[in-house]
Amino acid sequence: MATSTMRVAAGVLLVVSALATLARAEDPYLFFEWKVTYGTRSLLGVPQKVILINGEFPGPRINCSSNNNIVVNVFNQLDHPLLFTWNGMQHRKNSWMDGMPGTQCPIAPNTNFTYKWQPKDQIGSFFYFPSIGMQRAAGGYGAISVVSRLLIPVPFDQPPPESDHAVLIGDWYTKDHEVLARQLDAGKSVGRPAGVLINGKGGKDLEAAAPMLTFEAGKTYRLRVCNTGIKASLNFRIQGHDMKLVELEGSHTLQDVYDSLDVHVGHCLSVLVDADQAPGDYYMVASTRFIHDAKSASAVIRYAGSSGAPPAPNMTEPPAGWAWSINQARSFRWNLTASAARPNPQGSYHYGQINITRTIKVMVSRGHIDGKLRYGFNGISHRDTETPLKLAEYFNVTDGVFSYNQMGDVPPAVNGPLHVIPNVITAEFRTFIEIVFENPEKSIDSLHLDGYAFFGVGMGPGTWSPEMRKTYNLLDTVSRHTIQVYPRSWTAIMLTFDNAGSSSTSASSRRRGRCATSTTCPTTPSAAARSWGCRCRHPTPPRAKDDEGAVFTSCSDHPV
């Protein structure tokens, strides 16, 4: 009897030991090595300098699962500094890896840097791109696809990997990215794009080109569509095929069906497409929205076994005007019963029942500085600092680098001159904040918040007032990281500032140039460095000290 009891006890100990080992096991690691170079490509019929990753444009797709550890060793073989940012990745407790000028020094030419990050509790469709010097206009971007962990239910039949495709659409300029950067620095606009690309192709001479995608009749395909451009909103559609929206910027959505979708700068979404048409060739189209000189790109989807005859010329155009686009944006809804990266339903987070502790109203400002047109937020046109903001805070050397809270929570009563200074505001850790963006301009803006997901609770024409809160969707608006603000309109978002560290709110439309606000979230402004030090996965910034322990206080001391 005693022997039997001992065996049972030993068995229990083995099981407990195995469970403890599993609990301690790290999530899998995925390793990538990128060589970033220039190459000459004629994407719109004009030879130009393009940023390639391992000789490819677009760059390699990162396929991973929630919580995987991603390690990307970047070798910068350009003749300019380089940074990569991972659009939509929240970098929980790890904002050193955000890849924006406020969080790290650029990678100097002919050096390398290893990014280490994790899509912690995230799923969905994202992309990466170079974040400084208008390099995004020269390429260097690629897709990121994050699938759910095993045993986490997905609210649709997930197509197999060979039926899961990234579709990167974006405007494209034939001017060199350095020329575009000089135009912005001179206070000029980058102008209208020369064309549109789909997965790096301009859609010219389609009869001679190979099909971009091949469908097999009866199968379902997942297309992850991202607008990787710098200025233009685009409409995406597939000839003769409906698209079922299933995911938007890391959230599962109600599965409504659309014949075309507006995709704004920085936005990503996933659709399911049934191959339910007669075998043949069909156009996949991305076209600019809301500009007079419309541009478009087309690619061919070919059914397996078809003759390859050219697609029929009839192609439905999207409805014109802002109203249709706004109504479509309002139709996107959170799937409250679906799980995302965690087993619990998305709707278990009742954002509409949380008290707002602070409202920040942000208005786009414009003005001339030294004869150059500049844009800003609430009268502040952000200026990047030589010392990254996060580095300055961590080592308590902010004096002489920047001052906190130069931008107020409401726009100035009088539209005065712009001030070009680092624009850094603070927010109490874990407070629930409402941010209202107003766009008095004639063109659309896309606004992105690094390090967070927020709820886009409302949008509408005109100016915002507290009465507009009655129109908010406080039940099932989508949790996301980028949202558009239509011309002469407002957009309101809500979020919890629960990711200690530094993040940035930026106007993705680079025609405005340097129109950005860096936002830090320490528990108190004076405790910024200490709160970051205890909450970051990497307690000190990579390469923040030399071999003898001396602290680098600027990127010129030692670029990454």
XYZ file of C-alpha atoms in Angstrom:
560
model
C 0.000 0.000 0.000
C 2.827 2.336 0.908
C 4.600 1.542 -2.361
C 1.433 2.293 -4.316
C 1.012 5.590 -2.487
C 4.625 6.519 -3.216
C 4.122 5.769 -6.917
C 1.046 7.984 -7.004
C 2.924 10.741 -5.202
C 5.843 10.396 -7.583
C 3.444 10.606 -10.515
C 1.886 13.758 -9.114
C 5.332 15.265 -8.578
C 6.301 14.466 -12.160
C 3.144 16.107 -13.481
C 3.627 19.179 -11.297
C 7.276 19.361 -12.333
C 6.339 19.125 -16.008
C 3.714 21.854 -15.617
C 6.215 24.076 -13.826
C 8.716 23.529 -16.617
C 6.093 24.466 -19.197
C 5.193 27.568 -17.208
C 8.833 28.657 -17.202
C 9.403 27.877 -20.878
C 9.977 30.898 -23.072
C 7.909 31.569 -26.135
C 9.561 30.478 -29.403
C 12.210 32.652 -31.032
C 12.242 33.620 -34.705
C 15.505 34.977 -36.134
C 15.917 37.192 -39.189
C 18.970 38.774 -40.790
C 18.388 41.723 -43.098
C 20.875 43.432 -45.386
C 19.440 46.812 -46.349
C 20.738 48.247 -49.620
C 19.779 50.551 -52.453
C 18.855 49.117 -55.826
C 17.569 50.555 -59.088
C 14.018 49.638 -60.058
C 11.561 50.995 -62.639
C 8.329 50.570 -60.704
C 6.395 53.168 -62.711
C 8.530 53.070 -65.841
C 11.144 55.471 -64.444
C 14.455 54.119 -63.077
C 14.875 55.197 -59.469
C 16.644 54.350 -56.224
C 14.669 51.885 -54.079
C 15.438 50.519 -50.602
C 15.754 46.727 -50.720
C 15.915 44.182 -47.913
C 17.943 41.129 -48.878
C 17.516 42.282 -52.466
C 13.717 42.315 -52.211
C 11.040 44.978 -52.467
C 8.706 44.761 -50.670
C 10.835 43.317 -47.892
C 10.475 39.840 -46.369
C 7.195 39.055 -44.676
C 7.409 38.291 -40.952
C 5.059 35.393 -40.149
C 4.695 34.692 -36.445
C 2.303 33.767 -33.648
C 1.215 35.796 -30.636
C 4.002 36.157 -28.073
C 6.761 34.838 -30.351
C 10.107 36.523 -29.730
C 11.196 38.282 -32.921
C 14.910 38.964 -33.415
C 15.850 41.014 -36.495
C 19.528 41.768 -37.094
C 19.618 44.758 -39.459
C 22.782 45.543 -41.430
C 22.555 49.089 -42.761
C 24.396 49.174 -46.086
C 22.837 52.493 -47.110
C 24.816 55.714 -47.092
C 22.359 57.249 -44.616
C 21.243 56.405 -41.063
C 18.295 54.015 -40.817
C 15.547 53.072 -38.375
C 12.768 50.507 -38.708
C 9.453 50.860 -36.919
C 6.914 48.072 -36.534
C 3.575 49.707 -37.254
C 0.969 48.562 -34.730
C 3.302 46.580 -32.477
C 2.803 47.787 -28.908
C 6.223 46.825 -27.488
C 4.898 46.274 -23.990
C 7.592 47.241 -21.461
C 9.994 47.407 -24.396
C 9.582 50.760 -26.118
C 13.338 50.902 -26.789
C 12.562 48.796 -29.862
C 9.862 51.073 -31.278
C 12.200 52.366 -33.975
C 11.223 56.040 -33.890
C 13.619 58.982 -33.402
C 12.287 59.624 -29.892
C 13.139 56.148 -28.633
C 16.490 55.204 -30.149
C 19.407 56.462 -32.203
C 19.487 55.599 -35.912
C 21.579 52.720 -37.219
C 24.657 54.359 -38.716
C 25.782 53.424 -42.235
C 27.852 50.234 -42.438
C 26.830 49.121 -38.949
C 24.199 46.750 -37.634
C 21.639 46.661 -34.852
C 19.499 43.811 -33.537
C 15.846 44.516 -32.827
C 14.227 42.263 -30.229
C 10.486 42.534 -29.796
C 7.385 40.484 -29.128
C 3.783 40.758 -30.390
C 2.654 40.328 -26.802
C -1.047 39.472 -26.662
C -1.506 40.705 -30.233
C -2.865 39.136 -33.410
C -3.566 40.545 -36.838
C -2.092 42.287 -39.862
C 0.651 44.907 -39.614
C 3.689 46.189 -41.512
C 7.140 47.619 -40.902
C 8.857 50.538 -42.632
C 11.897 52.859 -42.349
C 10.898 55.785 -40.165
C 13.344 58.635 -40.846
C 14.396 60.853 -43.736
C 11.353 60.098 -45.921
C 12.932 56.683 -46.585
C 9.475 55.131 -46.546
C 8.933 56.844 -49.914
C 11.812 54.725 -51.267
C 10.473 51.376 -50.078
C 12.022 49.243 -47.362
C 8.626 48.157 -46.066
C 7.102 44.718 -45.651
C 4.249 42.789 -44.045
C 3.884 41.397 -40.527
C 1.291 38.651 -39.956
C 0.527 37.517 -36.405
C -1.710 34.464 -35.971
C -3.377 33.253 -32.790
C -1.713 30.712 -30.557
C -2.907 27.126 -30.678
C -6.106 26.483 -28.708
C -7.197 30.140 -29.004
C -10.381 30.031 -31.099
C -10.558 32.098 -34.281
C -14.067 33.259 -35.317
C -13.734 32.008 -38.901
C -12.213 29.109 -40.780
C -8.621 30.242 -41.131
C -7.303 29.459 -44.624
C -4.026 27.488 -44.733
C -0.760 29.473 -45.010
C -0.581 29.049 -48.786
C -3.969 30.808 -49.031
C -2.982 33.683 -46.705
C -1.575 36.610 -48.715
C -0.226 40.057 -47.832
C -1.360 42.803 -50.208
C 0.624 46.011 -49.657
C -0.902 48.984 -51.437
C 0.364 52.540 -51.385
C 0.998 55.704 -53.322
C 4.395 56.069 -54.963
C 6.618 58.955 -56.030
C 9.208 58.814 -58.780
C 11.178 61.584 -57.089
C 14.086 60.422 -54.953
C 13.254 60.267 -51.246
C 16.057 62.731 -50.500
C 14.463 65.237 -52.878
C 11.114 64.796 -51.113
C 12.787 65.319 -47.740
C 14.414 68.533 -48.970
C 11.040 69.753 -50.240
C 9.521 69.266 -46.802
C 12.482 70.916 -45.101
C 12.011 73.890 -47.435
C 8.384 74.172 -46.332
C 6.926 72.802 -49.538
C 4.474 69.980 -50.171
C 5.602 66.633 -51.540
C 2.924 67.085 -54.197
C 0.705 64.426 -55.682
C 1.946 60.875 -56.115
C 3.077 59.633 -59.516
C 1.130 56.409 -59.147
C 0.093 53.508 -56.934
C 1.808 50.196 -56.213
C 0.405 46.782 -55.290
C 3.108 44.615 -53.727
C 5.749 46.764 -55.388
C 4.238 46.648 -58.871
C 2.631 49.503 -60.759
C 0.217 47.388 -62.766
C 1.535 48.327 -66.190
C 1.459 45.907 -69.130
C -0.747 43.427 -67.301
C -1.177 41.274 -70.392
C 2.519 40.387 -70.310
C 2.803 40.172 -66.523
C 2.347 37.006 -64.506
C -0.723 36.917 -62.253
C -0.077 38.255 -58.764
C -2.328 35.644 -57.128
C -3.699 32.305 -58.232
C -7.071 31.113 -56.928
C -8.446 27.604 -56.994
C -12.194 27.436 -57.519
C -14.097 26.604 -54.355
C -11.402 27.746 -51.927
C -11.361 30.728 -49.564
C -8.420 33.124 -49.363
C -7.331 35.606 -46.719
C -5.927 38.887 -48.000
C -4.145 41.134 -45.487
C -4.367 44.602 -47.034
C -2.198 47.456 -45.710
C -1.800 51.013 -47.002
C 1.965 51.515 -46.812
C 1.965 54.863 -48.637
C 2.772 58.320 -47.320
C -0.153 60.482 -48.412
C -3.114 59.038 -50.324
C -6.124 57.145 -49.044
C -6.844 54.234 -51.360
C -9.871 52.179 -52.318
C -9.316 48.439 -52.691
C -11.592 46.110 -54.649
C -11.583 42.834 -56.580
C -13.482 42.468 -59.820
C -16.564 40.271 -59.432
C -15.747 39.237 -55.851
C -17.111 40.311 -52.484
C -14.835 40.713 -49.470
C -15.772 39.662 -45.943
C -14.040 41.849 -43.355
C -12.737 39.697 -40.471
C -9.920 41.695 -38.852
C -8.897 45.332 -38.536
C -5.542 46.354 -37.054
C -5.364 43.473 -34.608
C -9.057 43.135 -33.719
C -11.602 40.623 -34.954
C -14.565 42.447 -36.489
C -18.165 41.654 -37.236
C -18.030 39.820 -40.533
C -19.789 42.217 -42.859
C -19.414 41.936 -46.628
C -18.122 44.771 -48.846
C -17.535 45.176 -52.573
C -14.828 47.802 -51.968
C -12.983 49.153 -48.942
C -11.306 52.475 -48.243
C -7.878 51.859 -46.706
C -6.220 54.965 -45.302
C -2.510 55.601 -44.767
C -1.125 53.264 -42.111
C -4.277 51.140 -41.904
C -4.366 47.333 -42.211
C -7.304 44.960 -42.527
C -8.016 41.321 -43.399
C -10.714 40.076 -45.744
C -11.856 36.607 -46.767
C -12.483 36.143 -50.484
C -14.303 33.113 -51.878
C -13.097 31.844 -55.250
C -16.684 31.370 -56.408
C -16.603 32.880 -59.900
C -16.192 31.313 -63.320
C -12.538 30.401 -64.047
C -10.698 33.311 -65.639
C -8.670 36.423 -64.864
C -9.955 39.166 -62.558
C -8.551 42.567 -61.662
C -7.476 43.527 -58.149
C -7.410 47.343 -58.000
C -6.130 50.029 -55.640
C -7.024 53.616 -56.572
C -6.521 56.973 -54.903
C -9.402 58.673 -53.121
C -10.365 62.314 -52.777
C -7.787 63.799 -55.185
C -8.507 65.244 -58.620
C -5.726 63.551 -60.548
C -6.687 59.998 -59.602
C -4.082 57.246 -59.823
C -4.576 53.494 -59.711
C -2.759 50.189 -59.937
C -4.156 46.847 -61.039
C -2.998 43.273 -60.575
C -4.412 40.042 -61.941
C -5.946 37.192 -59.967
C -6.040 34.082 -62.138
C -8.092 30.979 -61.480
C -6.042 27.805 -61.787
C -6.649 26.069 -65.089
C -8.093 29.123 -66.850
C -6.940 30.180 -70.310
C -5.397 33.430 -69.091
C -7.577 35.626 -71.299
C -7.554 39.315 -70.262
C -10.147 40.284 -67.636
C -13.370 41.898 -68.748
C -13.062 45.704 -68.864
C -16.081 46.345 -66.633
C -14.874 47.366 -63.172
C -17.136 49.033 -60.635
C -15.841 52.352 -59.305
C -16.295 53.210 -55.611
C -18.854 55.890 -54.752
C -17.406 59.386 -54.766
C -17.385 61.773 -51.828
C -16.563 61.811 -48.160
C -19.990 60.807 -46.854
C -19.811 57.277 -48.247
C -16.342 56.780 -46.784
C -17.384 58.049 -43.344
C -20.429 55.785 -43.304
C -18.294 52.795 -44.241
C -15.818 53.606 -41.464
C -18.666 53.788 -38.958
C -19.905 50.370 -40.088
C -16.795 48.586 -38.780
C -17.675 46.871 -35.506
C -15.815 44.866 -32.875
C -16.742 41.194 -32.603
C -17.631 41.146 -28.902
C -17.881 37.356 -28.571
C -14.652 36.485 -30.404
C -11.308 35.912 -28.752
C -8.284 37.797 -30.018
C -4.853 36.914 -28.627
C -6.301 35.719 -25.316
C -9.068 33.181 -24.596
C -11.424 35.775 -23.089
C -13.841 37.497 -25.500
C -12.884 40.917 -26.831
C -16.141 42.320 -25.461
C -15.177 41.474 -21.886
C -13.368 44.827 -21.850
C -16.169 47.353 -21.345
C -14.416 50.531 -22.430
C -17.685 52.473 -22.548
C -18.180 52.068 -18.800
C -14.843 53.586 -17.764
C -14.805 57.144 -16.458
C -12.811 59.624 -18.519
C -10.146 61.272 -16.367
C -8.804 63.714 -18.932
C -9.725 65.124 -22.336
C -7.074 66.330 -24.762
C -8.319 68.278 -27.759
C -5.785 68.422 -30.579
C -6.169 70.677 -33.599
C -3.926 70.724 -36.636
C -2.194 74.119 -36.838
C -0.452 75.700 -39.790
C 1.820 78.683 -40.190
C 5.001 80.034 -41.729
C 8.326 79.899 -39.929
C 11.213 81.706 -41.609
C 9.062 81.830 -44.724
C 8.486 78.059 -44.730
C 5.069 76.444 -44.386
C 4.887 74.254 -41.286
C 2.186 72.250 -39.526
C 1.786 71.293 -35.901
C -0.600 70.350 -33.114
C -2.118 73.090 -30.934
C 0.460 75.618 -32.060
C 3.480 73.335 -31.541
C 5.459 71.981 -34.491
C 7.490 69.099 -33.098
C 11.259 69.115 -33.524
C 13.252 65.921 -33.089
C 16.109 66.156 -30.611
C 19.687 64.992 -31.081
C 19.313 62.953 -27.907
C 16.330 60.580 -28.131
C 13.648 61.672 -25.683
C 13.532 58.333 -23.923
C 17.303 58.257 -23.489
C 17.315 61.774 -22.054
C 14.615 60.861 -19.557
C 16.192 57.584 -18.561
C 19.495 59.216 -17.656
C 17.833 62.320 -16.209
C 19.445 64.736 -18.664
C 16.281 66.376 -19.992
C 17.480 69.879 -19.085
C 18.550 71.534 -22.294
C 16.934 68.802 -24.380
C 13.207 69.402 -23.917
C 10.550 70.597 -21.491
C 7.342 68.786 -20.639
C 3.802 69.858 -21.487
C 4.477 72.783 -23.791
C 1.253 71.843 -25.589
C -1.973 72.480 -23.714
C -4.951 70.136 -23.514
C -6.982 72.530 -25.683
C -5.975 74.496 -28.791
C -5.004 78.142 -28.316
C -7.992 80.497 -28.333
C -6.227 82.646 -30.917
C -4.489 81.117 -33.901
C -1.059 82.526 -33.130
C 2.391 81.690 -34.489
C 3.754 78.159 -34.480
C 6.537 77.243 -32.079
C 9.133 74.706 -33.240
C 10.143 72.779 -30.121
C 10.111 69.184 -28.897
C 6.469 68.464 -28.096
C 6.340 66.125 -25.113
C 3.297 65.714 -22.891
C 2.862 63.515 -19.845
C -0.037 61.357 -18.754
C -0.715 59.553 -15.509
C -0.068 55.819 -15.752
C -3.242 53.734 -16.284
C -5.556 56.706 -16.633
C -8.389 56.550 -19.175
C -8.108 59.468 -21.569
C -10.231 60.921 -24.350
C -8.365 62.525 -27.259
C -10.238 64.567 -29.857
C -8.546 65.404 -33.153
C -9.850 68.270 -35.280
C -8.751 68.723 -38.879
C -9.648 72.176 -40.282
C -7.779 71.467 -43.532
C -9.166 70.475 -46.931
C -7.433 67.089 -47.034
C -7.657 63.927 -44.967
C -5.166 62.968 -42.254
C -4.288 59.563 -40.825
C -3.227 59.602 -37.192
C -1.271 56.790 -35.570
C -0.470 56.218 -31.898
C 2.626 54.132 -31.221
C 2.576 51.657 -28.347
C -1.184 51.495 -27.884
C -4.511 50.335 -29.175
C -7.376 52.797 -28.798
C -11.106 52.918 -29.418
C -12.255 55.239 -32.209
C -15.546 56.144 -30.575
C -16.752 58.847 -32.937
C -16.181 60.987 -36.005
C -18.155 63.623 -37.807
C -18.086 66.877 -39.773
C -17.443 70.304 -38.304
C -15.984 71.066 -34.906
C -16.254 68.924 -31.801
C -18.133 69.881 -28.646
C -18.992 67.882 -25.502
C -22.464 67.355 -26.982
C -20.848 65.092 -29.574
C -20.319 62.471 -26.863
C -23.975 61.559 -27.272
C -23.079 60.143 -30.698
C -20.183 57.991 -29.460
C -20.174 54.239 -29.958
C -19.511 53.051 -26.408
C -20.267 49.379 -27.069
C -18.468 47.824 -30.027
C -16.149 50.206 -31.849
C -12.945 48.540 -33.013
C -9.748 48.585 -30.967
C -7.033 49.818 -33.338
C -3.829 51.889 -33.668
C -4.501 54.237 -36.641
C -7.529 56.310 -37.540
C -8.423 58.896 -40.149
C -9.644 62.444 -39.604
C -11.661 63.646 -42.571
C -11.350 67.218 -43.906
C -12.984 69.866 -41.730
C -14.054 67.118 -39.371
C -13.256 65.602 -35.992
C -12.418 62.152 -34.675
C -12.503 61.073 -31.024
C -10.601 58.185 -29.468
C -10.399 56.712 -25.960
C -7.612 54.682 -24.431
C -5.927 53.621 -21.223
C -2.342 54.830 -20.900
C -1.096 51.501 -19.569
C 2.174 51.038 -21.478
C 4.801 52.870 -19.452
C 7.408 54.414 -21.679
C 7.506 56.723 -24.657
C 5.170 56.690 -27.622
C 4.282 59.121 -30.365
C 1.213 60.452 -32.080
C 1.987 61.392 -35.652
C 0.291 62.635 -38.762
C 1.016 59.834 -41.197
C 0.413 62.181 -44.113
C 3.958 63.433 -44.557
C 2.916 66.332 -46.761
C 2.537 68.187 -43.481
C 6.055 67.399 -42.430
C 7.184 67.196 -38.810
C 3.583 67.294 -37.562
C 3.971 65.037 -34.562
C 3.600 64.861 -30.824
C 5.702 62.595 -28.656
C 3.804 61.370 -25.638
C 5.433 59.982 -22.518
C 3.499 58.130 -19.842
C 5.396 58.110 -16.551
C 3.486 57.909 -13.280
C 4.703 61.458 -12.605
C 6.926 63.624 -14.800
C 9.715 63.635 -12.233
C 9.581 59.842 -11.903
C 9.794 59.148 -15.605
C 13.212 57.525 -15.651
C 12.594 55.493 -12.523
C 9.209 54.217 -13.665
C 10.626 53.233 -17.041
C 13.631 51.539 -15.489
C 11.511 49.130 -13.461
C 8.959 48.421 -16.171
C 11.084 47.866 -19.263
C 12.046 44.384 -20.378
C 15.423 45.879 -21.278
C 16.236 47.873 -18.095
C 18.775 50.027 -19.931
C 18.677 51.126 -23.546
C 20.786 48.999 -25.901
C 24.225 50.540 -26.448
C 23.477 53.391 -24.059
C 26.982 53.087 -22.583
C 30.430 52.558 -24.016
C 32.805 49.745 -23.043
C 34.008 51.716 -20.021
C 30.499 52.479 -18.793
C 30.304 56.096 -19.919
C 26.784 57.230 -20.801
C 26.049 58.397 -24.349
C 23.966 61.548 -24.195
C 23.346 62.039 -27.917
C 23.182 60.054 -31.129
C 26.259 61.888 -32.400
C 28.242 60.396 -29.501
C 27.514 56.911 -30.751
C 24.780 56.066 -33.242
C 23.239 52.645 -32.783
